[in-house]
């Protein structure tokens, strides 16, 4: 298991509280920065999956990306919290305190230590397109249901991806999205709906140009 050096920051890296039986969405990323597109995905998945909570997992750094110039974890968590008004959404950098590098480590920890919660992993369609590149992606799909939210221009590549083909047997009809959190993995749903053209990389490029 590849671990980073643990990083504990009071008020930043604690795991948010929850209660047995809760249906909890897990939405991970660098969030550099968080933007309205992220907020849209959170609002839509909370509603359509009928979740009780949504944990926004701000990663110490994406192992598939260049993390040079990445703002500190505390900065990104603070900026994300400042944008969010829904009390059901909790932003945390808890992965850093555990030294986790990969999503499968987070999923393994949460499903072992909080067995009486109903977790759903949430990702954008662009992430599904590259899901087969994630470390132990098959293990992730075998441990928690997954909700994939449409992203502008990403649908053709996502739905034709290696992961989508492998998990084809486990795909739910979109109308059955409210059932997802209560289902045993593997199970996933592709959610179409309102979209935002915003992206963190475009915002960073615009800021640099300005």
Coordinates of C-alpha atoms in Angstrom, one line a residue:
X1 CA 0.0 0.0 0.0
X2 CA 1.5 3.4 -1.0
X3 CA 1.0 6.0 1.7
X4 CA 2.0 9.6 1.9
X5 CA 3.4 11.1 5.1
X6 CA 0.3 11.8 7.3
X7 CA -0.7 15.4 7.5
X8 CA -3.0 16.5 10.3
X9 CA -4.4 20.0 10.4
X10 CA -7.0 20.9 13.1
X11 CA -10.4 21.7 11.6
X12 CA -9.3 20.5 8.1
X13 CA -8.4 16.7 8.2
X14 CA -11.0 15.3 10.5
X15 CA -13.6 12.9 9.1
X16 CA -17.1 14.5 9.2
X17 CA -19.6 13.0 11.7
X18 CA -22.3 10.7 10.4
X19 CA -24.8 8.3 11.8
X20 CA -25.6 4.6 11.1
X21 CA -27.9 4.1 8.1
X22 CA -26.9 7.3 6.4
X23 CA -26.7 7.4 2.6
X24 CA -23.5 9.3 2.0
X25 CA -22.0 10.5 -1.3
X26 CA -18.2 10.7 -1.7
X27 CA -17.0 13.4 -4.1
X28 CA -13.3 13.5 -4.4
X29 CA -10.8 15.8 -6.2
X30 CA -8.1 18.4 -6.0
X31 CA -10.7 21.2 -6.3
X32 CA -8.2 23.7 -7.6
X33 CA -10.4 25.6 -7.4
X34 CA -13.9 24.5 -6.6
X35 CA -16.5 26.1 -8.9
X36 CA -20.1 26.3 -9.8
X37 CA -19.9 23.1 -11.9
X38 CA -18.9 21.2 -8.8
X39 CA -21.8 22.7 -6.9
X40 CA -24.2 21.7 -9.6
X41 CA -23.0 18.1 -9.4
X42 CA -23.3 18.1 -5.7
X43 CA -26.8 19.5 -5.7
X44 CA -28.0 17.1 -8.4
X45 CA -26.6 14.0 -6.8
X46 CA -27.9 14.9 -3.4
X47 CA -31.4 15.2 -4.9
X48 CA -31.4 12.4 -7.4
X49 CA -29.7 9.8 -5.3
X50 CA -31.6 10.9 -2.2
X51 CA -28.5 11.2 -0.1
X52 CA -28.4 12.3 3.6
X53 CA -24.9 13.6 3.4
X54 CA -22.2 14.4 0.9
X55 CA -18.5 14.3 1.9
X56 CA -16.3 16.4 -0.4
X57 CA -12.9 14.8 -0.2
X58 CA -10.2 17.3 -1.0
X59 CA -7.2 15.2 -2.0
X60 CA -3.6 16.0 -1.1
X61 CA -2.8 15.6 -4.8
X62 CA -4.0 13.6 -7.7
X63 CA -1.4 10.8 -8.6
X64 CA -2.4 11.0 -12.3
X65 CA -1.8 14.8 -12.5
X66 CA 1.1 17.2 -12.2
X67 CA 0.6 18.7 -8.7
X68 CA 3.2 21.4 -9.1
X69 CA 1.8 24.7 -7.9
X70 CA -1.1 23.1 -6.1
X71 CA -2.3 25.3 -3.3
X72 CA -2.1 23.9 0.2
X73 CA -4.8 21.5 1.4
X74 CA -6.0 24.0 4.0
X75 CA -6.4 26.7 1.3
X76 CA -8.4 24.4 -0.9
X77 CA -10.6 23.1 1.9
X78 CA -11.2 26.6 3.1
X79 CA -12.1 28.0 -0.3
X80 CA -14.5 25.0 -0.9
X81 CA -16.3 25.5 2.4
X82 CA -16.7 29.2 1.6
X83 CA -18.7 28.3 -1.6
X84 CA -21.0 25.8 0.0
X85 CA -24.1 26.7 1.8
X86 CA -25.9 23.4 2.1
X87 CA -25.4 21.9 5.6
X88 CA -25.6 18.4 4.3
X89 CA -22.3 18.9 2.4
X90 CA -19.1 18.5 4.5
X91 CA -15.7 19.4 3.1
X92 CA -12.7 17.5 4.5
X93 CA -9.1 16.7 3.8
X94 CA -9.2 13.6 5.9
X95 CA -7.3 11.5 3.4
X96 CA -4.1 13.5 4.2
X97 CA -4.3 12.6 7.9
X98 CA -4.4 8.9 6.9
X99 CA -1.6 9.3 4.4
X100 CA -3.8 8.0 1.6
X101 CA -2.6 8.4 -2.0
X102 CA -5.3 6.5 -3.9
X103 CA -9.1 6.4 -3.9
X104 CA -9.2 2.7 -3.3
X105 CA -7.5 3.3 0.1
X106 CA -10.2 5.8 1.1
X107 CA -12.9 3.4 0.0
X108 CA -11.3 0.5 1.8
X109 CA -11.0 2.5 5.0
X110 CA -14.5 3.9 5.0
X111 CA -16.3 0.6 4.1
X112 CA -14.4 -1.3 6.8
X113 CA -14.7 1.3 9.6
X114 CA -18.2 2.6 8.9
X115 CA -19.9 -0.6 7.7
X116 CA -23.4 0.6 8.7
X117 CA -23.3 3.6 6.3
X118 CA -24.3 3.5 2.6
X119 CA -21.6 5.1 0.6
X120 CA -21.8 6.1 -3.1
X121 CA -18.8 7.3 -5.0
X122 CA -19.5 10.3 -7.3
X123 CA -17.5 11.2 -10.3
X124 CA -17.8 13.2 -13.5
X125 CA -18.1 11.5 -16.9
X126 CA -14.6 12.7 -17.8
X127 CA -13.3 10.6 -14.8
X128 CA -15.2 7.5 -16.0
X129 CA -13.4 7.8 -19.3
X130 CA -10.1 7.4 -17.5
X131 CA -11.3 5.2 -14.6
X132 CA -9.4 2.2 -15.9
X133 CA -6.2 4.1 -15.2
X134 CA -7.0 4.5 -11.5
X135 CA -5.1 2.3 -9.1
X136 CA -7.2 -0.8 -8.3
X137 CA -10.2 0.6 -10.1
X138 CA -11.9 -2.8 -10.2
X139 CA -11.7 -3.0 -6.4
X140 CA -13.4 0.5 -6.1
X141 CA -16.2 -0.7 -8.3
X142 CA -16.6 -3.9 -6.2
X143 CA -16.8 -2.0 -2.9
X144 CA -19.2 0.9 -3.5
X145 CA -21.9 1.9 -5.9
X146 CA -20.9 4.7 -8.3
X147 CA -22.8 7.6 -9.7
X148 CA -21.4 9.2 -12.9
X149 CA -22.6 12.7 -13.7
X150 CA -22.6 14.0 -17.3
X151 CA -19.9 16.5 -18.3
X152 CA -20.0 18.6 -21.5
X153 CA -18.5 16.7 -24.4
X154 CA -17.4 13.7 -22.2
X155 CA -20.4 11.3 -22.7
X156 CA -19.2 9.5 -25.9
X157 CA -15.8 8.8 -24.5
X158 CA -17.1 7.9 -21.1
X159 CA -19.7 5.5 -22.2
X160 CA -17.3 3.8 -24.7
X161 CA -14.6 3.5 -22.1
X162 CA -13.0 0.3 -20.9
X163 CA -14.5 0.7 -17.4
X164 CA -18.0 1.2 -18.8
X165 CA -17.6 -1.9 -20.9
X166 CA -16.4 -4.0 -18.0
X167 CA -19.2 -2.8 -15.7
X168 CA -21.9 -2.8 -18.4
X169 CA -23.7 -5.6 -16.5
X170 CA -24.0 -3.5 -13.4
X171 CA -25.4 -0.3 -14.9
X172 CA -28.8 0.8 -13.6
X173 CA -31.4 2.6 -15.6
X174 CA -31.3 6.3 -14.8
X175 CA -34.8 6.2 -13.4
X176 CA -33.6 3.9 -10.7
X177 CA -30.9 6.3 -9.4
X178 CA -32.7 6.7 -6.0
X179 CA -32.1 3.0 -5.4
X180 CA -28.3 3.2 -5.9
X181 CA -27.2 3.9 -2.4
X182 CA -29.0 0.8 -1.1
X183 CA -27.6 -1.6 -3.6
X184 CA -24.6 -3.9 -3.3
X185 CA -21.6 -3.2 -5.5
X186 CA -20.9 -3.4 -8.3
X187 CA -23.7 -1.0 -9.4
X188 CA -23.6 2.3 -11.2
X189 CA -25.7 4.9 -12.9
X190 CA -25.1 7.5 -15.5
X191 CA -26.9 10.7 -14.7
X192 CA -27.8 13.2 -17.4
X193 CA -29.0 16.7 -16.6
X194 CA -28.0 20.3 -16.1
X195 CA -24.4 20.9 -17.1
X196 CA -21.8 23.6 -16.5
X197 CA -19.0 24.3 -19.0
X198 CA -16.7 25.5 -16.2
X199 CA -13.5 23.6 -15.4
X200 CA -10.8 24.1 -12.8
X201 CA -8.1 24.0 -15.4
X202 CA -9.8 26.7 -17.5
X203 CA -10.3 28.9 -14.4
X204 CA -6.6 28.5 -13.5
X205 CA -5.6 29.4 -17.1
X206 CA -7.8 32.5 -17.1
X207 CA -6.4 33.6 -13.7
X208 CA -2.8 33.1 -15.0
X209 CA -3.6 35.0 -18.2
X210 CA -5.2 37.9 -16.2

